[in-house]
Coordinates of C-alpha atoms in Angstrom, one line a residue:
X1443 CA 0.0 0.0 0.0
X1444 CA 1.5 3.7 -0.9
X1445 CA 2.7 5.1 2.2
X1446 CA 2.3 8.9 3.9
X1447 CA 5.3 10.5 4.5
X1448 CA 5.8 11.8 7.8
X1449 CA 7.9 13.9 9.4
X1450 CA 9.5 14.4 13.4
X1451 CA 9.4 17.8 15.1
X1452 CA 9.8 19.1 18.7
X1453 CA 7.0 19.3 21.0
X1454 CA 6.7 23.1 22.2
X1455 CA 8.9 22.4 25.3
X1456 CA 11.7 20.6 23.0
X1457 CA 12.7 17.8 25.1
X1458 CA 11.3 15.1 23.1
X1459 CA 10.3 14.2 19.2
X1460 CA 6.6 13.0 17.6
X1461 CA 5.5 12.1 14.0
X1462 CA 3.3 14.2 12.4
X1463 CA 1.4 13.3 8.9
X1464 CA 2.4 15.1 6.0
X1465 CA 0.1 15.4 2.7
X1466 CA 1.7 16.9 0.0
X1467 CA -1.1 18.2 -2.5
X1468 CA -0.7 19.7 -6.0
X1469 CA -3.3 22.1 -6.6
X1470 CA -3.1 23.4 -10.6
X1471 CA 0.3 22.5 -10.2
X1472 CA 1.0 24.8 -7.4
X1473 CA 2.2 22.6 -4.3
X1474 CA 1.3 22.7 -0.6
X1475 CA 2.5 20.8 2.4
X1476 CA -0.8 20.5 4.8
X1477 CA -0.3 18.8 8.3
X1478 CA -2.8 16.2 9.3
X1479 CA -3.5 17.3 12.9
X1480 CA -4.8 20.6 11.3
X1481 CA -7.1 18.9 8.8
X1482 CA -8.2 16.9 11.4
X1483 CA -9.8 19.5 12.7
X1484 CA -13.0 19.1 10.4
X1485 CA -12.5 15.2 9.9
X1486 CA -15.8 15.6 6.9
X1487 CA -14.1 16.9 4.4
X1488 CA -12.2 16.0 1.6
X1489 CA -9.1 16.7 2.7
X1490 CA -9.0 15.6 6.2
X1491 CA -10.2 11.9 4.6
X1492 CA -6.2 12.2 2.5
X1493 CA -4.8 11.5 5.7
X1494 CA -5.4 7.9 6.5
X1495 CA -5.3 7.4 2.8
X1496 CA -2.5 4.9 3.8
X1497 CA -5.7 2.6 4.8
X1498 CA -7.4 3.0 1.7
X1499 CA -7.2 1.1 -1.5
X1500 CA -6.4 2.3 -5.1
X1501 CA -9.7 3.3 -6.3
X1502 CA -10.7 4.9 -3.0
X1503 CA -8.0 7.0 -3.2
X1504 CA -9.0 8.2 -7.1
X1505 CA -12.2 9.0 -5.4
X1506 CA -10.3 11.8 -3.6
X1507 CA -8.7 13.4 -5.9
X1508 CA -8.1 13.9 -9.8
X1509 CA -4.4 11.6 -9.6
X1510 CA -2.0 10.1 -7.5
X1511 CA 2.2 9.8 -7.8
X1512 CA 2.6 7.0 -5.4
X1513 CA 6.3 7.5 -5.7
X1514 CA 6.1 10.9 -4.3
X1515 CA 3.0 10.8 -2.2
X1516 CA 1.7 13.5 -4.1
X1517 CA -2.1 14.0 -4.7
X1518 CA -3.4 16.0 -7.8
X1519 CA -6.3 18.2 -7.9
X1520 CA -7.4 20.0 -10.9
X1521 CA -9.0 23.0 -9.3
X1522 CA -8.2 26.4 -9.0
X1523 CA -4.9 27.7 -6.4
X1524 CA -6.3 30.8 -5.9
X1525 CA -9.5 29.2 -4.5
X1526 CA -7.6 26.9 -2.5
X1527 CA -5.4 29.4 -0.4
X1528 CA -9.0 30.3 1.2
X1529 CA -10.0 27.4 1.4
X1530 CA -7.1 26.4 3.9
X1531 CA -8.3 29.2 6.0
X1532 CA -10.9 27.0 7.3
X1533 CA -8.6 25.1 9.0
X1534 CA -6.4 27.9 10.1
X1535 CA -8.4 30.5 11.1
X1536 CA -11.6 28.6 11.7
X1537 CA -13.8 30.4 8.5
X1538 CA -13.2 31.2 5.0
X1539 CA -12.9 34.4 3.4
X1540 CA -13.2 35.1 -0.6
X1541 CA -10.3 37.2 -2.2
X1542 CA -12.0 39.8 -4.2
X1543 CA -12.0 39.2 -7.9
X1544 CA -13.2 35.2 -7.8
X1545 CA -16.7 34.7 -8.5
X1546 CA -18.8 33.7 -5.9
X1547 CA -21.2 31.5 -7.5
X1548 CA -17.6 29.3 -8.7
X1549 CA -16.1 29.8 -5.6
X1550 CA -18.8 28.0 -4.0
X1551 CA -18.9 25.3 -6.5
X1552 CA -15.6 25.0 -5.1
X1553 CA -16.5 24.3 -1.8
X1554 CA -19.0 22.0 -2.7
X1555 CA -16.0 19.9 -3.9
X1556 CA -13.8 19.9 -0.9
X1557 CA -16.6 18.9 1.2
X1558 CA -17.0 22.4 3.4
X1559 CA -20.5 23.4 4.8
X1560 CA -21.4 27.3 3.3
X1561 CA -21.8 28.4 6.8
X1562 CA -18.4 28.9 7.5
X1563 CA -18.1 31.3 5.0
X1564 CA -18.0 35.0 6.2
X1565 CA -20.3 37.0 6.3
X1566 CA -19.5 40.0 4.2
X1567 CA -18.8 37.0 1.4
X1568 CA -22.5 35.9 2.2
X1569 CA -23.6 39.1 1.5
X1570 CA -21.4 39.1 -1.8
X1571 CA -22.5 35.7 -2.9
X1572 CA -26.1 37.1 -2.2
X1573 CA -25.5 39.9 -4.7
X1574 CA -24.2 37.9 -7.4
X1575 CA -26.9 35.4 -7.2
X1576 CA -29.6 37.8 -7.4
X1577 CA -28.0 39.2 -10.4
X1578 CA -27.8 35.9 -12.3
X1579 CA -31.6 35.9 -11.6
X1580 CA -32.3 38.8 -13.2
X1581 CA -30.0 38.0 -15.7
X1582 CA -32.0 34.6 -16.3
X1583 CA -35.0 36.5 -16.6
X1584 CA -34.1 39.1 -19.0
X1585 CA -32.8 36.1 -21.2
X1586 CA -35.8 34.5 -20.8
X1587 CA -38.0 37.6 -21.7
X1588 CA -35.9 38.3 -24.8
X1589 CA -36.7 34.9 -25.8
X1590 CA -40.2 34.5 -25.1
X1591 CA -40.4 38.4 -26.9
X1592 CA -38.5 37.1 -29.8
X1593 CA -39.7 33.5 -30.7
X1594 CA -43.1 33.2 -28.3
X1595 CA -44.4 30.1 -26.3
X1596 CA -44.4 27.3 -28.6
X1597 CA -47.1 25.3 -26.7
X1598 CA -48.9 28.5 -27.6
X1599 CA -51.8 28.0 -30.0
X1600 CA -55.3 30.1 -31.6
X1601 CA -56.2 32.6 -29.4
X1602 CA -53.2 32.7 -27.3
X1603 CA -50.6 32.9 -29.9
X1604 CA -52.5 35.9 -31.5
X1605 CA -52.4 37.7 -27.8
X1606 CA -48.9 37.2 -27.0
X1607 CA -48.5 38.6 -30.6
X1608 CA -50.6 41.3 -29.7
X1609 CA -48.9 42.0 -26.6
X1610 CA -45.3 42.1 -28.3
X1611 CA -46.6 44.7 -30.6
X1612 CA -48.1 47.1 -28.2
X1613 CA -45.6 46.6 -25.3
X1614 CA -41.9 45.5 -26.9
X1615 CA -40.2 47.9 -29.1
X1616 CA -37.5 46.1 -29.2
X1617 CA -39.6 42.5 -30.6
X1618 CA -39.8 44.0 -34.3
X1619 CA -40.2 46.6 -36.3
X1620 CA -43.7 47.2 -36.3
X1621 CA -43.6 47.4 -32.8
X1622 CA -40.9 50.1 -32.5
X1623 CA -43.1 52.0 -35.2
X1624 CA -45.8 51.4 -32.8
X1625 CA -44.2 53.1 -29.6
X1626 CA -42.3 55.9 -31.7
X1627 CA -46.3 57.2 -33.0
X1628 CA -47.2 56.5 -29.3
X1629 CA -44.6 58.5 -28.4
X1630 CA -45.0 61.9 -30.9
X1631 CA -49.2 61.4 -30.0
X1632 CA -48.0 62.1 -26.2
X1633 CA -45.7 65.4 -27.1
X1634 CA -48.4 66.5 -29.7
X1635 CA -51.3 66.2 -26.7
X1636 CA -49.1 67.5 -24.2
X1637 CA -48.3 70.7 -26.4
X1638 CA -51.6 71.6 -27.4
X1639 CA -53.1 70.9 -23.8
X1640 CA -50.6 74.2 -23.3
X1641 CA -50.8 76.4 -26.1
X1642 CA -55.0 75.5 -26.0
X1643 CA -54.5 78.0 -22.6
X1644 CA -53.3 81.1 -24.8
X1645 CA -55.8 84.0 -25.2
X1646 CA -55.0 84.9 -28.6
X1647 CA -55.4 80.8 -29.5
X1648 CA -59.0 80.8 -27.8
X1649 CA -62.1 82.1 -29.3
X1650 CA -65.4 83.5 -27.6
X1651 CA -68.2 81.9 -27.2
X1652 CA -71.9 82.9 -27.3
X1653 CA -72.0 84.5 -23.9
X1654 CA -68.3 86.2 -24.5
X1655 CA -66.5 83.4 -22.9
X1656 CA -63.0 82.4 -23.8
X1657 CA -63.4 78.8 -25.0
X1658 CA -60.8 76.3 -26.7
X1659 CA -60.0 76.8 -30.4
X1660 CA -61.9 74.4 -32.5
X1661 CA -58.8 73.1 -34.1
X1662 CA -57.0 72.4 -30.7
X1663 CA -59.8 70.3 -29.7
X1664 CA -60.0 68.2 -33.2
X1665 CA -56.2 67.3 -32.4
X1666 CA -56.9 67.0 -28.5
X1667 CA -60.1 64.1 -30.0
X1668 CA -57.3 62.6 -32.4
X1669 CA -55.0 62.1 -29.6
X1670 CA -57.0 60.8 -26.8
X1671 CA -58.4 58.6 -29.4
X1672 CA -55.4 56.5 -30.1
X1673 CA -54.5 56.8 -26.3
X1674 CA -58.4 54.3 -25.9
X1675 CA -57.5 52.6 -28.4
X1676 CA -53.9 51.8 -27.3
X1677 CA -54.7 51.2 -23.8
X1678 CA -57.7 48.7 -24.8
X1679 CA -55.5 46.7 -27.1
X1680 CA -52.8 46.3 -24.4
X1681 CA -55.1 45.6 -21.7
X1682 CA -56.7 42.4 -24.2
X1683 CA -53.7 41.0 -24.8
X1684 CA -52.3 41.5 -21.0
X1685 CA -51.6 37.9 -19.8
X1686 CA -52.7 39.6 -16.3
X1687 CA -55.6 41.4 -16.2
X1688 CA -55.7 42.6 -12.6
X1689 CA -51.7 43.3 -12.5
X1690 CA -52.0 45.1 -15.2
X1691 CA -54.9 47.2 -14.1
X1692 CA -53.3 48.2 -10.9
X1693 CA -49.5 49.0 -12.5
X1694 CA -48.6 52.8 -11.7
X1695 CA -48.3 53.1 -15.2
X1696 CA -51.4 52.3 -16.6
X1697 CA -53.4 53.7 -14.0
X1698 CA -51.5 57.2 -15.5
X1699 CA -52.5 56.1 -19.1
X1700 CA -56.4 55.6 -17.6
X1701 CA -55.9 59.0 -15.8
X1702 CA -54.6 60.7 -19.0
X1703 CA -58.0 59.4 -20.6
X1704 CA -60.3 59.2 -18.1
X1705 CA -61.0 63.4 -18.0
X1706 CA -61.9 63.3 -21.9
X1707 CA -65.0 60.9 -21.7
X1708 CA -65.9 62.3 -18.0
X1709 CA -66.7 65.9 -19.7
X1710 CA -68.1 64.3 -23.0
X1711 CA -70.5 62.4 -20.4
X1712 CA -71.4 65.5 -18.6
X1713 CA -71.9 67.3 -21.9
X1714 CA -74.5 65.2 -23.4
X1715 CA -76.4 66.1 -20.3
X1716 CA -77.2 69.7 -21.4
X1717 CA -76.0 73.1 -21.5
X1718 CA -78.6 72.7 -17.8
X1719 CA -75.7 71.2 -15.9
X1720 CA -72.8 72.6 -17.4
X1721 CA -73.7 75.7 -15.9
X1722 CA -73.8 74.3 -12.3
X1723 CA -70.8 75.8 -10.4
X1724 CA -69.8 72.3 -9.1
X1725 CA -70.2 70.8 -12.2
X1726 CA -67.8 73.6 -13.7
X1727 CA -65.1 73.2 -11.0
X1728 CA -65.2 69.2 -11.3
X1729 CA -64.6 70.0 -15.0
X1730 CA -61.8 72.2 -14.6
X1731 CA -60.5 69.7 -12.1
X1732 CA -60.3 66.9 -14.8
X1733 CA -58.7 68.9 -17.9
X1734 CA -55.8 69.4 -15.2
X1735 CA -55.6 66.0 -14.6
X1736 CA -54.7 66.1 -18.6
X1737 CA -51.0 66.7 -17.4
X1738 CA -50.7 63.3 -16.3
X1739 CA -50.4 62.1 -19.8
X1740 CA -46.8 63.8 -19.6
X1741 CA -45.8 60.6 -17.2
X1742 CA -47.0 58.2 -20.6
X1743 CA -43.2 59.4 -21.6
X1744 CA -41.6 56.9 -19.1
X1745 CA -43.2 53.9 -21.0
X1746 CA -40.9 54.8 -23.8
X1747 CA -38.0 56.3 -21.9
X1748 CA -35.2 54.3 -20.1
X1749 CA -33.6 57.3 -18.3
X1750 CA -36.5 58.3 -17.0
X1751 CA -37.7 54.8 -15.7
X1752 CA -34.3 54.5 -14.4
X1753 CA -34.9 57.4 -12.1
X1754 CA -37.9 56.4 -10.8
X1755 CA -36.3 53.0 -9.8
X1756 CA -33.6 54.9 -8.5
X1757 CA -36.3 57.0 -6.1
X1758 CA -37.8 53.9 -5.2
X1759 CA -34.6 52.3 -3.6
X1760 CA -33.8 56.0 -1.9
X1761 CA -37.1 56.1 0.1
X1762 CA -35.1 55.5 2.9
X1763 CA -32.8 58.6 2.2
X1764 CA -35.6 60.8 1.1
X1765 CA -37.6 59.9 4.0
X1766 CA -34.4 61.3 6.1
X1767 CA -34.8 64.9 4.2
X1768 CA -37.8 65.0 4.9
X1769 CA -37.3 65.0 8.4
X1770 CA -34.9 67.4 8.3
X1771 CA -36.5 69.8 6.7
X1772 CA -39.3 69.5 9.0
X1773 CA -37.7 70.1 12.2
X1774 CA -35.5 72.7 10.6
X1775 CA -39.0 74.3 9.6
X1776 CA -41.0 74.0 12.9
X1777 CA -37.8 75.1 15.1
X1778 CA -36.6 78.4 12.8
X1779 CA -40.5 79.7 12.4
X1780 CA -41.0 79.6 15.7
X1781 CA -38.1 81.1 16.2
X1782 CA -38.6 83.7 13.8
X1783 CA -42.3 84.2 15.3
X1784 CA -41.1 84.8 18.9
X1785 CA -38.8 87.6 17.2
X1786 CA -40.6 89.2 15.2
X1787 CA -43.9 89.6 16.9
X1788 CA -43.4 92.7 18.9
X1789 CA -42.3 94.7 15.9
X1790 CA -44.8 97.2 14.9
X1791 CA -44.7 96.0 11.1
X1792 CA -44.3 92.4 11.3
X1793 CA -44.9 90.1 8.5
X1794 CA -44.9 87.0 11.2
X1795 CA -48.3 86.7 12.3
X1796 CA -48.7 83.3 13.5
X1797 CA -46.5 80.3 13.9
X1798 CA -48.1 78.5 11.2
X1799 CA -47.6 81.4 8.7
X1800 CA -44.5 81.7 9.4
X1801 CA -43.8 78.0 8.1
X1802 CA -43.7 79.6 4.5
X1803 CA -41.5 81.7 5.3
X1804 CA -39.0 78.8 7.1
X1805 CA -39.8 76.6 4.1
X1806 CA -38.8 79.6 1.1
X1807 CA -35.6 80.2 3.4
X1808 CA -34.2 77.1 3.8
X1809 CA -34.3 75.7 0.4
X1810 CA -32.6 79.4 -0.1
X1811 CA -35.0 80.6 -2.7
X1812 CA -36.2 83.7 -0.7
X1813 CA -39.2 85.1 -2.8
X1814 CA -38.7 88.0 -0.2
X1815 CA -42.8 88.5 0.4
X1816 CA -42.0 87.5 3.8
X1817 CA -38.8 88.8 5.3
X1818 CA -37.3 89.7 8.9
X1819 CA -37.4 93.1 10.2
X1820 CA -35.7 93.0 13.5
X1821 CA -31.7 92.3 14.3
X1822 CA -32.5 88.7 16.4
X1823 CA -34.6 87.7 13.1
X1824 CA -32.1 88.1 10.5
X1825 CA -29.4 86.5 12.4
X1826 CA -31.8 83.3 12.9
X1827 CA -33.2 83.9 9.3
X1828 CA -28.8 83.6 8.0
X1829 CA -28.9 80.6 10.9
X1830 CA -31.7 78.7 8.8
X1831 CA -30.1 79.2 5.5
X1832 CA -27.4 77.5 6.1
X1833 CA -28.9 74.7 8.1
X1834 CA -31.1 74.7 5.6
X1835 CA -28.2 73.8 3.0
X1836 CA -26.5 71.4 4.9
X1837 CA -30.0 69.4 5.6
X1838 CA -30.4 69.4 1.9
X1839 CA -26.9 68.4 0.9
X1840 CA -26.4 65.6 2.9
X1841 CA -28.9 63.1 1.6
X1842 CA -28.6 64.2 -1.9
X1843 CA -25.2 62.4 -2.3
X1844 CA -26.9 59.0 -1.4
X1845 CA -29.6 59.2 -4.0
X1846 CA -27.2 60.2 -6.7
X1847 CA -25.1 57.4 -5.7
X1848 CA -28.2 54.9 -6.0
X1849 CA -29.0 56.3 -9.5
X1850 CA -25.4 55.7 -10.6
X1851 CA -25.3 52.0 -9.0
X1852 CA -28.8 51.5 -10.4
X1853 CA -28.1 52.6 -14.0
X1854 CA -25.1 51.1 -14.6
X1855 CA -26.5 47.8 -12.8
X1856 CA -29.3 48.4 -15.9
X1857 CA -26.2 48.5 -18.1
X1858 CA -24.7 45.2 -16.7
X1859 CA -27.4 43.1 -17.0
X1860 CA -28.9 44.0 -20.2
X1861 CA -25.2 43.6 -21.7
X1862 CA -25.5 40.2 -20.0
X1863 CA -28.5 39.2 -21.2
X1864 CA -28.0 39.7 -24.8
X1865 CA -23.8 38.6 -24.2
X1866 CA -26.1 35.0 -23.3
X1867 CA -28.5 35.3 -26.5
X1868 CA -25.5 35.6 -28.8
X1869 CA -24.0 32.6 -26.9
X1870 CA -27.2 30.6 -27.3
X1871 CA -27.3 31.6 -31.4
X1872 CA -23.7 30.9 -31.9
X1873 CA -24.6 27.4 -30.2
X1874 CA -27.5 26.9 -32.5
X1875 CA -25.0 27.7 -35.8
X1876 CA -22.8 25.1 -34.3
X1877 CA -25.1 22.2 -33.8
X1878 CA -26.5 22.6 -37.4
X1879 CA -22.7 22.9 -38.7
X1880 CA -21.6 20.0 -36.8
X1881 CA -23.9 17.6 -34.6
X1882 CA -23.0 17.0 -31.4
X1883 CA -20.1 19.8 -31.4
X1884 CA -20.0 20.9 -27.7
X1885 CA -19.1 25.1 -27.0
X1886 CA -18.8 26.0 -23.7
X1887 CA -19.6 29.6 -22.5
X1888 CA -18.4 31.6 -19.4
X1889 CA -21.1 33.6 -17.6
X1890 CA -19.1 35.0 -14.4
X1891 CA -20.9 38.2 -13.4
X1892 CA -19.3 39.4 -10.5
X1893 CA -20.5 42.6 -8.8
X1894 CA -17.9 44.2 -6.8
X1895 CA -18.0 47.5 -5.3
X1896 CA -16.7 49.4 -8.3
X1897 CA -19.6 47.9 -10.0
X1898 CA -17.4 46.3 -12.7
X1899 CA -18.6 43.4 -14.4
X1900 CA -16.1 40.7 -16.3
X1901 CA -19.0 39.3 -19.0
X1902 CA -16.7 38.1 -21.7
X1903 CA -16.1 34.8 -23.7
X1904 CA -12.9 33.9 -21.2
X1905 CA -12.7 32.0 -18.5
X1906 CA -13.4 32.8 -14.7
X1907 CA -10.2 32.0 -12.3
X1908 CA -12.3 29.1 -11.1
X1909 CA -13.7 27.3 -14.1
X1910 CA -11.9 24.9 -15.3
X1911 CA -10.0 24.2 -18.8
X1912 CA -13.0 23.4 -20.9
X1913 CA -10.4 21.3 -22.9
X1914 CA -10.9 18.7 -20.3
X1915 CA -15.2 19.3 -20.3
X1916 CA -15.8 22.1 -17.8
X1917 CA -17.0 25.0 -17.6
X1918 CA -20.6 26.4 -18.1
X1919 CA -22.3 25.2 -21.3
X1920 CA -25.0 27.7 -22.8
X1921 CA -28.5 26.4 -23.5
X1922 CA -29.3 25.6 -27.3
X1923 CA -31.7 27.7 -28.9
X1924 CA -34.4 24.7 -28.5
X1925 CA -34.0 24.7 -24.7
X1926 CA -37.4 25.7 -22.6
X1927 CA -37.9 26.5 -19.3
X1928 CA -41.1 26.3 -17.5
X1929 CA -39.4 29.4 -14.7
X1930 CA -37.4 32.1 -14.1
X1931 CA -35.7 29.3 -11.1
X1932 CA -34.5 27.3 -14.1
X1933 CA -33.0 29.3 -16.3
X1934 CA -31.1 30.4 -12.9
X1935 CA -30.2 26.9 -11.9
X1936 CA -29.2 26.1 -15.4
X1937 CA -26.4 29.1 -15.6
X1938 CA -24.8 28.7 -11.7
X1939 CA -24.8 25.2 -12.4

């Protein structure tokens, strides 16, 4: 049987000698000396069970590892070295710790192999390898949306393959062209309505009516018709061929496309009614009410505008931050009109009538725009009025740099994964070429999207540190163009797998 060398050393008090176990492993040709005392110390995994080896027969000792110099005692792993310097730190330091630049989702493929529970991994690498496999998620999704948007469910058939169609056409641009011809007319209907909804409020554009009243022009309201009359027909043909009615009745924005609509009909209803109740005064006001409620068609633009749905995604993941200005600004308001109140009340001329009024006043001075219809007139109020302004700044500046920060991370995040997604599609069509070249051909893809803290991302076509020479039939192999999934879980497990 191949014997373990094994080597004599001191005890800490020197006065007498002991044997100690030596394994000598070769990991991608880098080699390591490891002591079997300290692998000892977590006897289930893989490389405390090379230490009695000596006990073991031939083909349990292939079972450990990838070969085997029995002249040398040498064992051979094909794995990554990099990997395997932390993954020694389990038996030093009692946990493992991930080097920055190896990807998460390989690194833990890695210790998988060497037999090592995930929860001695640290925790900031828990939180990394959280990151990275929520990104691969939404990678796997947007790969699975581009396909469903480009080829459709093949099980698909009649009346459901006609509103999937549908549903490409009114709500992916980027399916076909008809589609993008689709959203760019959506798009110049919204800037025409949204212009003539403001040059219909000119006095030289309106004309008088019977009693002298300055109505609409005529020709304003033909185009205003045109407009809203594409913006029903629109929203009814997306909400037919929505695969979820009730989602997609309560998305924020369709319920702006309903409210952009809604006002139109509402005063064509109350119209028909008669001249009789037009002329109510609550009827009037509830009608001027709903031709302002026209400016929310100006929020249509985000359906066709990344930038601005990036912002509002952005403002959604700041909520905390904005939530912290907000308080601020309200206790810098309460405390600086009260102030300002207290000294300003005795002066013959004050502006400062009440605490309340005065939180104009506080409001217009903080955010140092100072319309100057309220203003101090006494010595104590200017020195607090110069005291809010610049409290006022510093309450303002200091959660602004978090939300910019969240809008950067967010939008090159956007960025990564859409460059991603489509990096995977051209990997699955280059795939599909191959097979119909040459049957049976295998290509092997790297997807290795690690997101560190400068946000960088390394989607290319070479190989991550940890994945092995695809020469010898590693590495990640992209899904054919035939491949289906039935969930966004699959296509996940597919890639980290």
């Amino acid at each position: 049987m191949w014997g373990i060398q094994r080597s004599r050393y001191g005890d800490c008090n020197g006065s007498e000698a002991s044997e100690e176990t030596e394994i000598v492993v070769n990991i991608g040709g880098v080699k390591q000396v490891l002591f079997g005392d300290v692998l000892n110390r977590y006897p289930d995994t893989r490389l405390a069970e090379l230490v009695d080896c000596s006990l073991k027969s031939s083909e349990e000792i292939s079972s450990l590892c990838d070969d085997y110099d029995p002249d040398t005692g040498e064992f051979y792993f094909d794995r990554d070295p990099e990997a395997f310097k932390c993954i020694t730190e389990l038996y030093l330091y009692g946990e493992i710790h991930m080097k920055r630049g190896i990807c998460p989702i390989c690194f833990m493929k890695e210790m998988e192999f060497w037999k090592i529970d995930s929860d001695f991994l640290d925790d900031c690498c828990k939180c990394h390898l959280k990151e990275v496999e929520d990104e691969l998620a939404e990678i796997a999704e947007k790969v699975k949306t581009i396909l469903v948007d480009r080829d459709g469910d093949p099980s698909a058939a009649g009346w459901q393959r006609f509103q999937m169609c549908l549903w490409r056409l009114m709500e992916k641009p980027e399916s076909s062209l008809p589609a993008r011809t689709i959203a760019i007319v959506s798009f110049i209907f919204i800037l025409v309505s949204s212009v003539v909804m403001c040059i219909g409020t000119l006095p030289d554009l309106q004309v008088e009516d019977s009693e002298g009243n300055l109505t609409e022009n005529p020709t304003l309201e033909v185009i205003e018709t045109v407009c809203i009359g594409w913006f029903t027909i629109e929203y009814i043909l997306r909400l037919i061929s929505s695969p979820n009615k009730i989602k997609f009745v309560l998305a924020f924005m369709n319920i702006v496309d309903f409210m952009a609509i809604m006002p139109f009909f509402v005063v064509l209803m109350l119209s028909s009614f008669g001249t009789g109740v037009m002329e109510l005064a609550n009827v009037q006001q509830a009608v001027q009410a709903l031709r302002i409620m026209r400016i929310a068609r100006i929020f249509k633009l985000a359906r066709h505008s990344a930038g601005l749905q990036t912002l509002t995604s952005a403002l959604k993941s700041s909520f905390k931050e904005l939530g912290l200005l907000l308080m601020y600004m309200g206790v810098g308001v309460f405390l600086f009109s009260a102030l300002g109140y207290t000294m300003e009340q005795n002066h013959p001329e004050t502006l400062f009538t009440s605490i309340p009024q005065s939180f104009w006043w506080a409001v217009i001075t903080m955010t140092t725009v100072g319309y100057g219809d309220v203003y101090p007139k006494t010595t104590l109020g200017r020195c607090n009025a110069a005291l809010s302004f610049l409290c006022g700044v510093i309450a303002i500046a200091l959660p602004i740099h978090p939300i910019i920060n969240n809008f950067v991370l967010f939008y090159n995040k956007q960025q990564v994964l859409e460059t991603a997604a489509q990096h995977e599609i051209e990997l699955m069509a280059l795939r599909s070429g191959e097979q119909e070249a040459a049957p049976g051909a295998q290509t092997h893809a790297c997807i290795a999207g690690v997101w560190d803290s400068a946000m960088h991302s390394c989607h290319s076509d070479t190989h991550s540190p940890l994945l092995k020479d695809p020469r010898r039939g590693a590495g990640i192999q992209a899904p054919s163009m035939d491949t289906s999934f039935e969930s966004t879980a699959e296509v996940t497990d597919y890639f980290i797998s």
